[in-house]
Coordinates of C-alpha atoms and ligand atoms in Angstrom, one line a residue:
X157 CA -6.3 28.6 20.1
X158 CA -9.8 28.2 18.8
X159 CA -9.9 24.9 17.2
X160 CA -10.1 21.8 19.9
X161 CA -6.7 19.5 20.1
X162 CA -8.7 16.5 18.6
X163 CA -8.2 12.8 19.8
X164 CA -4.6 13.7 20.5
X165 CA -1.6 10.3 21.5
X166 CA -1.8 8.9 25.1
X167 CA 1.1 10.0 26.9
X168 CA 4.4 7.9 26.1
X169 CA 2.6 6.9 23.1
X170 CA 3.4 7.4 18.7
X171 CA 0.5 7.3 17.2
X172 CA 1.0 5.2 14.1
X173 CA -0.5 6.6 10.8
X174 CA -0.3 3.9 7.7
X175 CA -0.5 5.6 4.2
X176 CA 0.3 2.7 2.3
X177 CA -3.7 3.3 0.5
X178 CA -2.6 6.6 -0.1
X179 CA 1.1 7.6 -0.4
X180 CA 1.9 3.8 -1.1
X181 CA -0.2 3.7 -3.7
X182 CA 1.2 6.6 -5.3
X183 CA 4.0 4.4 -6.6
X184 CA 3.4 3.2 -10.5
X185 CA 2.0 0.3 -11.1
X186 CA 0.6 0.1 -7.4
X187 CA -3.1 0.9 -8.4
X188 CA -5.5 -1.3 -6.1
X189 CA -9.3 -1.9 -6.7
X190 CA -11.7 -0.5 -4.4
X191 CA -11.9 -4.0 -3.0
X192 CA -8.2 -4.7 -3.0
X193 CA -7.9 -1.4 -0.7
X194 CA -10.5 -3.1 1.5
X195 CA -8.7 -6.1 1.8
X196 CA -5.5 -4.1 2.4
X197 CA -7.5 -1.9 5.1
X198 CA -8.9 -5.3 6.8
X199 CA -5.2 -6.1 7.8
X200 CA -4.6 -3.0 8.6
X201 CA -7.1 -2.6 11.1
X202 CA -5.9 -6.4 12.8
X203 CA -2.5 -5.1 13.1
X204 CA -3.9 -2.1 14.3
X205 CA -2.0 0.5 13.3
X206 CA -4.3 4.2 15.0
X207 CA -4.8 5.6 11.7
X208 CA -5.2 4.7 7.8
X209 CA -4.7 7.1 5.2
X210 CA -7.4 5.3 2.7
X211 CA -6.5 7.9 -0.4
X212 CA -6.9 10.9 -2.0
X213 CA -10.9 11.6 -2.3
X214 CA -10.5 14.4 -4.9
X215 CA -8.3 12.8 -7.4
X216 CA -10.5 10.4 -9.0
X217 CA -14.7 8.5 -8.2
X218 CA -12.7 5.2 -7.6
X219 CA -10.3 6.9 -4.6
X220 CA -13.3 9.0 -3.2
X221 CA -15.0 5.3 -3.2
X222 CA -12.6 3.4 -1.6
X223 CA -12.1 6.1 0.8
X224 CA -15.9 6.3 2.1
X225 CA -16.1 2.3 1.8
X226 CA -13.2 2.0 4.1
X227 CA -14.9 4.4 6.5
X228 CA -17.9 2.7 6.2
X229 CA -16.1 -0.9 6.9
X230 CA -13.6 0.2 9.8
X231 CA -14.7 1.0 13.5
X232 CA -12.2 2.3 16.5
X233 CA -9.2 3.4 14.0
X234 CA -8.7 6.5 12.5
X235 CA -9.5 6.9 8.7
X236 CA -7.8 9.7 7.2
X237 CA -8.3 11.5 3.6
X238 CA -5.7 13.8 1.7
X239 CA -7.0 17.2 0.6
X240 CA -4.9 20.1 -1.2
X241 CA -5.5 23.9 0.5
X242 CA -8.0 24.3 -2.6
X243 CA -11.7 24.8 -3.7
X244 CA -13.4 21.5 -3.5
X245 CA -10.6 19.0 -2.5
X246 CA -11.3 19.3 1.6
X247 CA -14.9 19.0 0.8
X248 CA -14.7 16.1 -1.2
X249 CA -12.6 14.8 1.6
X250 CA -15.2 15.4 4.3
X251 CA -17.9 13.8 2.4
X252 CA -15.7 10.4 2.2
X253 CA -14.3 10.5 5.9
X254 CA -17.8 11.8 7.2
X255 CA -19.2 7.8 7.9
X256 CA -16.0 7.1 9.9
X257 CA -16.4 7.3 13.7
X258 CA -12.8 8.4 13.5
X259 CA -12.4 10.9 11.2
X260 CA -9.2 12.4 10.3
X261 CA -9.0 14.9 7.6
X262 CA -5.3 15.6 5.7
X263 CA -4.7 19.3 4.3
X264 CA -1.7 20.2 2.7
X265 CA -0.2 22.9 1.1
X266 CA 3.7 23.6 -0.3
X267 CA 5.7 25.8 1.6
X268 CA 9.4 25.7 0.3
X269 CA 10.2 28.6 -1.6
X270 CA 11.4 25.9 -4.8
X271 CA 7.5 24.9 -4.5
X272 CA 5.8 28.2 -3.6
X273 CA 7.7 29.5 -7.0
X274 CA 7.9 26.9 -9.0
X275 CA 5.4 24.9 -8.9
X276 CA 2.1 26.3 -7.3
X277 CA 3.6 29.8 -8.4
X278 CA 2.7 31.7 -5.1
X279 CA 4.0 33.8 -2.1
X280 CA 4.6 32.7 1.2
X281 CA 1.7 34.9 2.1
X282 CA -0.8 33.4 -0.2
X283 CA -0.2 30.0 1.2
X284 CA -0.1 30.6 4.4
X285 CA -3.5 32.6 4.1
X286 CA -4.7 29.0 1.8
X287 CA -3.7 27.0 4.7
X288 CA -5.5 29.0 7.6
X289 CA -8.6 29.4 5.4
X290 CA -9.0 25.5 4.5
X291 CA -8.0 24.6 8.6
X292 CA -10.8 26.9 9.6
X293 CA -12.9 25.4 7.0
X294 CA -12.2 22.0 7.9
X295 CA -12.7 22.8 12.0
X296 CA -15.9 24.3 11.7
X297 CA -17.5 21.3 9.0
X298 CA -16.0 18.3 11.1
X299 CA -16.9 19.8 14.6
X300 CA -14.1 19.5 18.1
X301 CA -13.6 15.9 18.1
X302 CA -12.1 15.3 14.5
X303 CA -8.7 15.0 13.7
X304 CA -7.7 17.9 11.5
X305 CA -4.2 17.5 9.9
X306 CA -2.1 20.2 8.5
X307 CA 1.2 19.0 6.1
X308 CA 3.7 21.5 5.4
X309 CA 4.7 19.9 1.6
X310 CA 8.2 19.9 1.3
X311 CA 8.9 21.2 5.0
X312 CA 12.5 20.2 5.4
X313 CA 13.5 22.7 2.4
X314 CA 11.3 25.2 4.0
X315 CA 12.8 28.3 5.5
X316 CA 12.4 27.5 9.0
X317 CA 11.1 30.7 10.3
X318 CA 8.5 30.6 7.8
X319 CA 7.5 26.8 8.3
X320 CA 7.3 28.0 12.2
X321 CA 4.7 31.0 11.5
X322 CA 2.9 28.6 8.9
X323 CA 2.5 25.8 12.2
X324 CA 1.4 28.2 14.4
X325 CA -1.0 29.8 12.6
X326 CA -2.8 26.6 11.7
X327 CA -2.9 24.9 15.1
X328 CA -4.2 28.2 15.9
X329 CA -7.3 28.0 13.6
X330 CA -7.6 24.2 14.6
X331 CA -5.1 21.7 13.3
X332 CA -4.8 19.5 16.2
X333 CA -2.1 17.7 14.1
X334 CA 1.1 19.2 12.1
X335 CA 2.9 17.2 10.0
X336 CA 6.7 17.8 8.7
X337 CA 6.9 16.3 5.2
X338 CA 10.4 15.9 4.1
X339 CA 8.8 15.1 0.8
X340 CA 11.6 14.6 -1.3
X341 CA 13.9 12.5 1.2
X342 CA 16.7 14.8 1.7
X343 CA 17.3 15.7 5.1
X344 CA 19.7 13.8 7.5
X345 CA 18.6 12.6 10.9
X346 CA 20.0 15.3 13.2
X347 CA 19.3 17.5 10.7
X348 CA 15.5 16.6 11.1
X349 CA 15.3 15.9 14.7
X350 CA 16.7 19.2 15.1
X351 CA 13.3 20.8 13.0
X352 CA 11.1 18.0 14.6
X353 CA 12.3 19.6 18.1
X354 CA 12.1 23.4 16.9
X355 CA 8.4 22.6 16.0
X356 CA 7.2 20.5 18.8
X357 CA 8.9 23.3 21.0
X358 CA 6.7 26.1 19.1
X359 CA 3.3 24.1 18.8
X360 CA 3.8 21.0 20.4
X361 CA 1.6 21.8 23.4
X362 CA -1.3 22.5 21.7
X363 CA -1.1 20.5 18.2
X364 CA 0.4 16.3 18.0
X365 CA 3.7 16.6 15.7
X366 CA 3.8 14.0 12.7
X367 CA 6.9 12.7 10.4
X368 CA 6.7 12.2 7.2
X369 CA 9.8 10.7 5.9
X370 CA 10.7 9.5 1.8
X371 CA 13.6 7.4 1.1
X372 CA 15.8 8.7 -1.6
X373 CA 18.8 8.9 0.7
X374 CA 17.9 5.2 2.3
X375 CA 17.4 7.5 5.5
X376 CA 13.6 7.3 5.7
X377 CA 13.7 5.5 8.8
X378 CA 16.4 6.7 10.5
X379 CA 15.2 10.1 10.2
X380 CA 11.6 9.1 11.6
X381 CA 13.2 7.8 14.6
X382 CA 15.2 10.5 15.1
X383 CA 12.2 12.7 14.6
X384 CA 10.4 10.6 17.5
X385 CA 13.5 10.9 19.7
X386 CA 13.0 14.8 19.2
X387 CA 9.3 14.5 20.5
X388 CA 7.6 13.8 17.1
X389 CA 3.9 11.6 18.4
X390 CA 2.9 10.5 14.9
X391 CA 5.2 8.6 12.1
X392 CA 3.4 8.2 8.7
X393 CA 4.6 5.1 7.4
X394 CA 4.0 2.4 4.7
X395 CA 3.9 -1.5 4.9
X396 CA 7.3 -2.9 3.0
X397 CA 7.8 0.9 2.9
X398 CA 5.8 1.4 -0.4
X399 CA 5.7 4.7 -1.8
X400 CA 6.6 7.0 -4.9
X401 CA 10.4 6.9 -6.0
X402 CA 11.9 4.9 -3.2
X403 CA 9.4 4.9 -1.0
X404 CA 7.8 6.0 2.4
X405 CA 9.6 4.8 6.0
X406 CA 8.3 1.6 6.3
X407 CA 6.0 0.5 9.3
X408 CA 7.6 -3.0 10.2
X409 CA 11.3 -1.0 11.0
X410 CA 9.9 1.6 12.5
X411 CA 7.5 -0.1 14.8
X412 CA 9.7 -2.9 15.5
X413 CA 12.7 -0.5 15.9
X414 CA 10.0 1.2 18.5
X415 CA 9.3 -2.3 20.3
X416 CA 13.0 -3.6 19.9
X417 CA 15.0 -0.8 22.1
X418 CA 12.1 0.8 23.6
X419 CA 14.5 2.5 26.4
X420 CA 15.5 4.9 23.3
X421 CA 12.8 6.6 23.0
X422 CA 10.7 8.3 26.2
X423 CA 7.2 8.1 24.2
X424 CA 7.6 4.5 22.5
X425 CA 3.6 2.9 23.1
X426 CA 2.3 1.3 20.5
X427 CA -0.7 -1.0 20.2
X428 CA 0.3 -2.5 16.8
X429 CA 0.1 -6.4 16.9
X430 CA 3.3 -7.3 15.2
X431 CA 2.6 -10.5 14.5
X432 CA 0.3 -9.6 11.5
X433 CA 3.4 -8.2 10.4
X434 CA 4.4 -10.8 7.8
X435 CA 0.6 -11.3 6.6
X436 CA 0.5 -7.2 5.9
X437 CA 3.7 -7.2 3.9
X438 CA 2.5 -10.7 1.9
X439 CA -0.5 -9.4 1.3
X440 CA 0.7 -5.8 0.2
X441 CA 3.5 -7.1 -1.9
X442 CA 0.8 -9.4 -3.7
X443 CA -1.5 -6.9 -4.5
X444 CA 0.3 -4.1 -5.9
X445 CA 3.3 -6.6 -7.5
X446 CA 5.5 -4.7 -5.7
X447 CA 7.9 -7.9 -4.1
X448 CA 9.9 -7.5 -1.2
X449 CA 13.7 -7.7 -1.3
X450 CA 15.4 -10.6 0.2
X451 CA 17.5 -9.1 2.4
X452 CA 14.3 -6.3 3.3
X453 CA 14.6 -5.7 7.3
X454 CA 12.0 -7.9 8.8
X455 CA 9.8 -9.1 6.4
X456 CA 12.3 -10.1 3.8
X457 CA 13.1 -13.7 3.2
X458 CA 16.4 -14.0 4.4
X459 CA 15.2 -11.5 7.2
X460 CA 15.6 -14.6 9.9
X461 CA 18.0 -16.9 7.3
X462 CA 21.1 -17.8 9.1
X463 CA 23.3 -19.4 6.4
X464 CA 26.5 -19.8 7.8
X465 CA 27.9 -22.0 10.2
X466 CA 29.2 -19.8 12.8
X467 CA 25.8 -18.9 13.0
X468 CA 23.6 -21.4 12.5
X469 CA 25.6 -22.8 15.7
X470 CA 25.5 -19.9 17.3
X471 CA 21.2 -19.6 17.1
X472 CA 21.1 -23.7 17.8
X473 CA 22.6 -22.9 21.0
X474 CA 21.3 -19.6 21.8
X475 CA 19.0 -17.7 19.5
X476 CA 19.9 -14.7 21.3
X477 CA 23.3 -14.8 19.9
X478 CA 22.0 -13.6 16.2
X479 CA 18.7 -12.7 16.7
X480 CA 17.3 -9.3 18.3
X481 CA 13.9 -10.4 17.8
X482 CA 12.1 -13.6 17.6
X483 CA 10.5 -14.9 13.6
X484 CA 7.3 -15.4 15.7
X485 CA 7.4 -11.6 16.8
X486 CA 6.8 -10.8 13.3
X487 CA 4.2 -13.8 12.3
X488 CA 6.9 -15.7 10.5
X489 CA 5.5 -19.1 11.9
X490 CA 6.4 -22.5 10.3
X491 CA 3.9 -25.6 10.9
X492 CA 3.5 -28.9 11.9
X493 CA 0.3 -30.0 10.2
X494 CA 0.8 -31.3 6.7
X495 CA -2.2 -31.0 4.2
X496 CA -3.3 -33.2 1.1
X497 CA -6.0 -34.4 -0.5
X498 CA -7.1 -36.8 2.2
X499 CA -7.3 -33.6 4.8
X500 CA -10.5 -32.2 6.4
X501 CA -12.0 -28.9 6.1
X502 CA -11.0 -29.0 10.4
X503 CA -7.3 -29.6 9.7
X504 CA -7.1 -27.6 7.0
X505 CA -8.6 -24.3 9.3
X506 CA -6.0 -25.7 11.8
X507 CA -3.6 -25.1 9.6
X508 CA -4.1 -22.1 8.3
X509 CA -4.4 -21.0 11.8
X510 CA -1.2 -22.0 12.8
X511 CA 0.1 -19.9 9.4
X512 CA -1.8 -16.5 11.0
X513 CA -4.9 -16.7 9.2
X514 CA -8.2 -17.2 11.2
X515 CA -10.5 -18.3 8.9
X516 CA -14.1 -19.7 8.8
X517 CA -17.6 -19.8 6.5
X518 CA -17.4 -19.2 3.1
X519 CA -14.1 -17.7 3.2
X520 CA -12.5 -21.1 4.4
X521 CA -14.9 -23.2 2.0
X522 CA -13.8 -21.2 -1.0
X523 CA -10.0 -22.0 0.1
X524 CA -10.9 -25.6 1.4
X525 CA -12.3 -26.2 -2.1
X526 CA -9.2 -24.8 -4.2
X527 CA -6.5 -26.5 -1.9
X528 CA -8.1 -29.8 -2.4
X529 CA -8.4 -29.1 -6.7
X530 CA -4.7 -28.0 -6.4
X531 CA -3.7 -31.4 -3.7
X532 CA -5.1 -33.4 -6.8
X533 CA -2.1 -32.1 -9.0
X534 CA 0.4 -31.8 -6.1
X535 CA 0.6 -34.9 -3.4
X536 CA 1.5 -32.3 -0.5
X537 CA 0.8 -28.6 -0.2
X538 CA 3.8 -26.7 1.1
X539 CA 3.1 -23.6 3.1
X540 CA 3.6 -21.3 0.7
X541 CA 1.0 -22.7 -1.0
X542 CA -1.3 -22.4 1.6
X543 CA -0.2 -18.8 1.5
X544 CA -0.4 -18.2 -2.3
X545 CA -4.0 -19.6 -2.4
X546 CA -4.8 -16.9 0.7
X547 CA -3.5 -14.1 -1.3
X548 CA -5.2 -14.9 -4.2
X549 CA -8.5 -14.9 -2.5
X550 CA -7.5 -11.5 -1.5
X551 CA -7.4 -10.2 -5.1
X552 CA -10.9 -11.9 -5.9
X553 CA -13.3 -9.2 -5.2
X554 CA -13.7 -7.3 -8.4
X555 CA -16.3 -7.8 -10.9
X556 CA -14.8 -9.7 -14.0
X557 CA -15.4 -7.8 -16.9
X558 CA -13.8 -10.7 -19.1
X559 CA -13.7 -14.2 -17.9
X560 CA -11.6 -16.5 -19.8
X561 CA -13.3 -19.6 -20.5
X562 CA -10.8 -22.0 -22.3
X563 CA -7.1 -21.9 -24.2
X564 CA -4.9 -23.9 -26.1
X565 CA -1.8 -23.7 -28.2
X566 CA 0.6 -25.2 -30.0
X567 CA 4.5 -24.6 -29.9
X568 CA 7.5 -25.9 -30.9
X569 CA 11.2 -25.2 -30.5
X570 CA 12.2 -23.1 -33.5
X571 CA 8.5 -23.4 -35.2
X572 CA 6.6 -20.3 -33.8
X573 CA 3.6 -20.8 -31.5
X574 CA -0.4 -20.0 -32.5
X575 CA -3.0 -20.2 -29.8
X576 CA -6.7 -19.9 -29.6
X577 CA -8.6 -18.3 -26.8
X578 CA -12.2 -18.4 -25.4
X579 CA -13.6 -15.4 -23.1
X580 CA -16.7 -13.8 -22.4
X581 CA -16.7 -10.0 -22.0
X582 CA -19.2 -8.0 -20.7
X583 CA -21.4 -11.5 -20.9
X584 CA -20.9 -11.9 -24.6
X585 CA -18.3 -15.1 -25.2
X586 CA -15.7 -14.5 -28.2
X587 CA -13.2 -16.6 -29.3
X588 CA -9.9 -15.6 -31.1
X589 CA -7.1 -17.1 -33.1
X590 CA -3.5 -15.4 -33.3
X591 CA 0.4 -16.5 -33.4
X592 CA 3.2 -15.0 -31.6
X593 CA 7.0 -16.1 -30.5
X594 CA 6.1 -18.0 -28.1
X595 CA 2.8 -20.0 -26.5
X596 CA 2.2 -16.9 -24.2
X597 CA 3.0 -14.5 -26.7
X598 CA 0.3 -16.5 -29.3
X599 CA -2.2 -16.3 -26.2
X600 CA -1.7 -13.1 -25.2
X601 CA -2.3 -11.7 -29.1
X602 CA -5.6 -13.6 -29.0
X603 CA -6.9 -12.2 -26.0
X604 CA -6.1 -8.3 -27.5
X605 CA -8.1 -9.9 -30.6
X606 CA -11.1 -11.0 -28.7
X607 CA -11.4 -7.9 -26.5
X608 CA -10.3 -5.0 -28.4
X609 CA -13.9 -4.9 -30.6
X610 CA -16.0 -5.0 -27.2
X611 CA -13.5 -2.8 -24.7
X612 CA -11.9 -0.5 -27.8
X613 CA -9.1 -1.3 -26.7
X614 CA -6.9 -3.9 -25.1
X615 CA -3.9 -4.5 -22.5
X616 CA -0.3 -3.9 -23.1
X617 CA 1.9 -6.3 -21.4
X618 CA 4.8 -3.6 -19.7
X619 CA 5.8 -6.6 -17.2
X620 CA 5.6 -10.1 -17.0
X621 CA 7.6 -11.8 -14.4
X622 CA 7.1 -15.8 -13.1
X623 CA 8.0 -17.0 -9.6
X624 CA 7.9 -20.4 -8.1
X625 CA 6.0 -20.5 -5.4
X626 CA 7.6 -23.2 -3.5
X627 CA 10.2 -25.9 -4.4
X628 CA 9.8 -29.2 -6.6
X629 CA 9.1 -29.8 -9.8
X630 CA 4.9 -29.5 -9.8
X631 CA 5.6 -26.0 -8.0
X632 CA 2.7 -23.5 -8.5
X633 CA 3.5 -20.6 -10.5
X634 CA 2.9 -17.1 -9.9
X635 CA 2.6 -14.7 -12.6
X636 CA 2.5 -11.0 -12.0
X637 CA 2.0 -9.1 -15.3
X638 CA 2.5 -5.3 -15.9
X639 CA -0.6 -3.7 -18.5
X640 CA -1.4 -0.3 -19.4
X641 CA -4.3 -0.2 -22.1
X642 CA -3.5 0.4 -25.5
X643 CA -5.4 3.8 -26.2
X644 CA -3.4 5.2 -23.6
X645 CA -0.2 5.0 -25.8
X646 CA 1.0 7.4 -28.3
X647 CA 1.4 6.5 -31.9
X648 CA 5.0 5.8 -31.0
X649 CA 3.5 3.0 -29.0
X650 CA 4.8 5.2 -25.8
X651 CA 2.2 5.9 -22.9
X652 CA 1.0 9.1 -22.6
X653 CA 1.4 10.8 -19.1
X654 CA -0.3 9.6 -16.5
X655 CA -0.8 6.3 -18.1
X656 CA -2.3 4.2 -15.3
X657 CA -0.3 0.7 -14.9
X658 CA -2.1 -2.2 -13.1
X659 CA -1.1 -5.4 -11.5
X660 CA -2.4 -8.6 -12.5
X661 CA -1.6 -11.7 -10.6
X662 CA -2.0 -15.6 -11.8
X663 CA -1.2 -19.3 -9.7
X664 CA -1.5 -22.5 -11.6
X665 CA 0.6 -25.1 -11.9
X666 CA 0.4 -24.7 -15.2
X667 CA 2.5 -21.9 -15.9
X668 CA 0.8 -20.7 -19.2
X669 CA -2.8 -20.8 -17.3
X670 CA -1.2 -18.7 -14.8
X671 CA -0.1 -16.5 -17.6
X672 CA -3.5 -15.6 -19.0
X673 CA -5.1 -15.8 -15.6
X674 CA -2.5 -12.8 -14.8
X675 CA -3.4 -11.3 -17.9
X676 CA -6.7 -11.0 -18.1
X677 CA -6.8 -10.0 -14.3
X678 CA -4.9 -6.9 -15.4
X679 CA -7.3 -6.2 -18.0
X680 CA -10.1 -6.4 -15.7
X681 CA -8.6 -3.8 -13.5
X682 CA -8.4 -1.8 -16.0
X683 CA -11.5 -1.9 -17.0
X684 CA -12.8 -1.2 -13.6
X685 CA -10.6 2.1 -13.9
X686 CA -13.2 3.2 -16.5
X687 CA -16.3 2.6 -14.1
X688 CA -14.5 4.1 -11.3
X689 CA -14.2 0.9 -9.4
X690 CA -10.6 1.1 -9.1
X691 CA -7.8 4.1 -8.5
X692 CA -5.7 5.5 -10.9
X693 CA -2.6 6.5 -9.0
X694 CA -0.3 7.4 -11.4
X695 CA -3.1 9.1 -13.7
X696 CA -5.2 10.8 -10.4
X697 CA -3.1 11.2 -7.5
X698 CA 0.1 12.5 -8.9
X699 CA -1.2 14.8 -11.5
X700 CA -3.5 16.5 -8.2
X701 CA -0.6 17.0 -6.1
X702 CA 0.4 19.5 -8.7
Ligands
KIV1075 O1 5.5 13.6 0.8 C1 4.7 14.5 1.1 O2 4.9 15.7 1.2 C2 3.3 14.1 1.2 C3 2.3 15.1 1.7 C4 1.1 15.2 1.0 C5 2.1 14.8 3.2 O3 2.9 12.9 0.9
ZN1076 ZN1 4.7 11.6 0.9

């Protein structure tokens, strides 16, 4: 072959490959700030996972950003970018990855005949000529020591005698990684173990084989750890299993699968830290408003819940009974320190260490600060929210392009409701008056009033949906709201394609603060869209797979 095998996996070892920045974020509505993807590539890197797929560089400024600022930020894990067989993408993709001291470039290229035809409208031939050319490409601009990835899209639909040539031809002009996309979620597990094995016995001396398993048929994970079982090295996985549709294989099952019943699989190394396993999913769910199911494998709530009796006995005496692996495995800790408004900044960093977060400086003044404000309204602070005020700091790091300064309103059972806002936007405060069917609904109307004349246009609420945090009646509520902005709808009031949709997320005990605060965090993200700040999943990423 001429292209070097890159890095390669250790022997016995899966390299684990996160594209939760990238394939995660694909999902609607999922859209993350350039410093929300930090934050989210910060936990990544403590739970170190070997490689982070930070986005798709060619798709829009704010991916291509987040990407190099990720590469920038991150030392000793892999950051990888996605690039299509195609005039400037892998480029574009070099140029972000280039500051990494890991770099790990992504091509792909469609290579069912239900793609090659209908879709990219191309022969076999064609795309496999596209896919050599960009590997080359890629081989020769990153040097021996990169990681150069090659993604078959759609491989499990792919004749397999084709898909075979297309490997083999890449790993021989330098993909040191091949990847078997079974991008729309249909194969079976023996089904897919069977083309894992086919490939890894074709290339898998000279090239690491990767899965790349979606969901539709529930069977994402069970067909990545079948895959592995058939000598696959790399899985491609998302935190809470993320992802378009319904999703990617998620990374808590499959790595704790992995360190559960490791005598199932003969390469089953993996350095990930699986306590930061909870803290990832929290901090993923919070960001992108995706939340976790209750009965989710490991990280949902009722994950470790033993509600009936049989069992609760059963754990008392031996946890062994019902559990296959310990809370604590996962960084589902309970604590013994309480906290309230007599409590130090020392106690509270004691606490918080003893909930997984190691905190100091001004990250742990900044918290020390707001749980003190919030132990004025509550007498005791629960864990959760301890937790809530961490994740909130996590969504902090955008510039605020409006900042709302006051509220009221007035409501009353069967009388309507009319509010009155105060903001400043770009710097310049505006007030605004309005009435609606409700308090939020007469809040919400001012806010489009006071920021429409400056922005030209303002958020539309798509989703508004209120949580307690914890139990009692001064709970804090959380607020995660749903916007899209209003020149991206039609005259029919229905969003055009590729909309963008952002999350905005708000904590107060006061559940209509929390409201606005959610609200007008939405509308900042999407103003950052417009300075290229933030991605646009559904209006970049989607549209460039195409
Ligand atoms: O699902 C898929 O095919 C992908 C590829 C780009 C790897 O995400
Ligand atoms: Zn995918």
């Amino acid at each position: 072959m001429n292209g070097a095998p890159g890095p390669g996996v250790a022997t016995g070892a899966v390299r684990i490959f996160d594209t939760t920045l990238r394939d995660g974020e694909q999902a609607p509505g999922a859209g993350l700030t350039v410093a929300e993807k930090l934050e989210v590539a910060r936990q990544l890197a403590k739970l170190k996972v070997d490689v982070i797929e930070a986005g798709f560089p060619a798709a829009s400024e704010g991916d291509f950003e987040a990407v190099r600022q990720i590469a920038l930020a991150t030392k000793g894990v892999g950051i990888a970018a996605l690039a299509r067989c195609k005039d400037g993408d892998p480029q574009r993709a070099i140029d972000a990855i280039k500051v990494s001291d890991r770099p790990h470039l992504h091509l792909f290229i469609a290579t069912s005949d239900i793609h090659l035809t209908h879709k990219l409208r191309t022969t076999r031939e064609a795309a496999l000529a596209e896919a050599v050319k960009w590997v080359k490409y890629a081989r020769e601009k990153l040097g021996r020591d990169a990681e150069v990835e090659f993604s078959a899209e759609d491989a499990s639909r792919t004749d397999h005698d084709y898909l075979l040539q297309v490997y083999e031809a890449v790993v021989e002009a330098g993909a040191s990684t091949v990847n078997i996309p079974d991008t729309v979620g249909y194969a079976i597990p023996s089904e897919y173990a069977a083309l894992t094995k086919l490939v890894v016995d074709r290339v898998g001396r000279d090239a690491t084989i990767s899965v790349h398993c979606h969901n539709d048929l529930g069977l994402a994970t069970a067909n990545t750890l079948a895959a592995v079982q058939a000598g696959a090295r790399q899985v491609e996985v998302t935190i809470n299993g993320l992802g378009e549709r319904a999703g990617n294989a998620s990374l808590e099952e499959v790595v704790m699968a992995l360190r559960t019943r490791p005598g199932q699989f003969e390469s089953h190394d993996i350095q990930v830290q699986t306590e930061q396993l909870t803290s990832a999913s929290r901090l993923v769910s919070y960001l992108t408003g995706f939340a976790v199911q209750p009965n989710k494998a490991i990280v949902g709530a009722n994950a470790f819940a033993h509600e009936s009796g049989i069992h609760q006995d059963g754990v008392l005496k031996n946890p062994l009974t019902y559990e296959i692996m310990t809370p604590q495995s996962v960084g589902l800790v309970g604590s013994s320190l309480t906290i309230g408004k007599l409590s130090g900044r020392r106690g509270l960093q004691a606490k918080f260490a003893e909930l997984g977060h190691d905190l100091s400086g001004e990250a742990l003044d900044a918290l020390y600060r707001e749980a003190i404000a919030l132990a004025d309204v509550k007498k005791e602070l629960t864990d959760a929210d301890l937790l809530a005020l961490v994740d909130k700091r996590a969504a902090t790091g955008s510039a605020a392009t409006i900042e709302l300064l006051d509220w009221s309103v007035a409501s009353s059972r069967g009388g309507g409701s009319s509010g009155r806002v105060e903001i400043r936007v770009n710097g310049v405060e505006a007030s605004a008056e309005s009435t609606g069917n409700g308090p939020v609904d007469a809040l919400y109307e001012a806010i489009d009033k006071a920021v429409a004349p400056t922005l030209g246009w303002n958020p539309i609420l798509a989703e508004y949906e209120i949580r307690a945090v914890s139990e009692g009646e001064d709970a804090q509520g959380q607020v995660t709201t749903k916007c899209r902005r209003s020149n991206d709808l039609d005259a029919e009031g229905k969003p055009l394609p590729n909309a963008p949709m952002v999350t905005g997320q708000g904590l107060s005990t006061n559940i209509i603060d929390a409201s606005l605060v959610a609200y007008v965090s939405a509308a900042n993200k999407l103003a950052a869209l417009e300075s290229g700040a933030a991605s646009a999943p559904t209006k970049g990423s989607r549209e460039a797979m195409q």
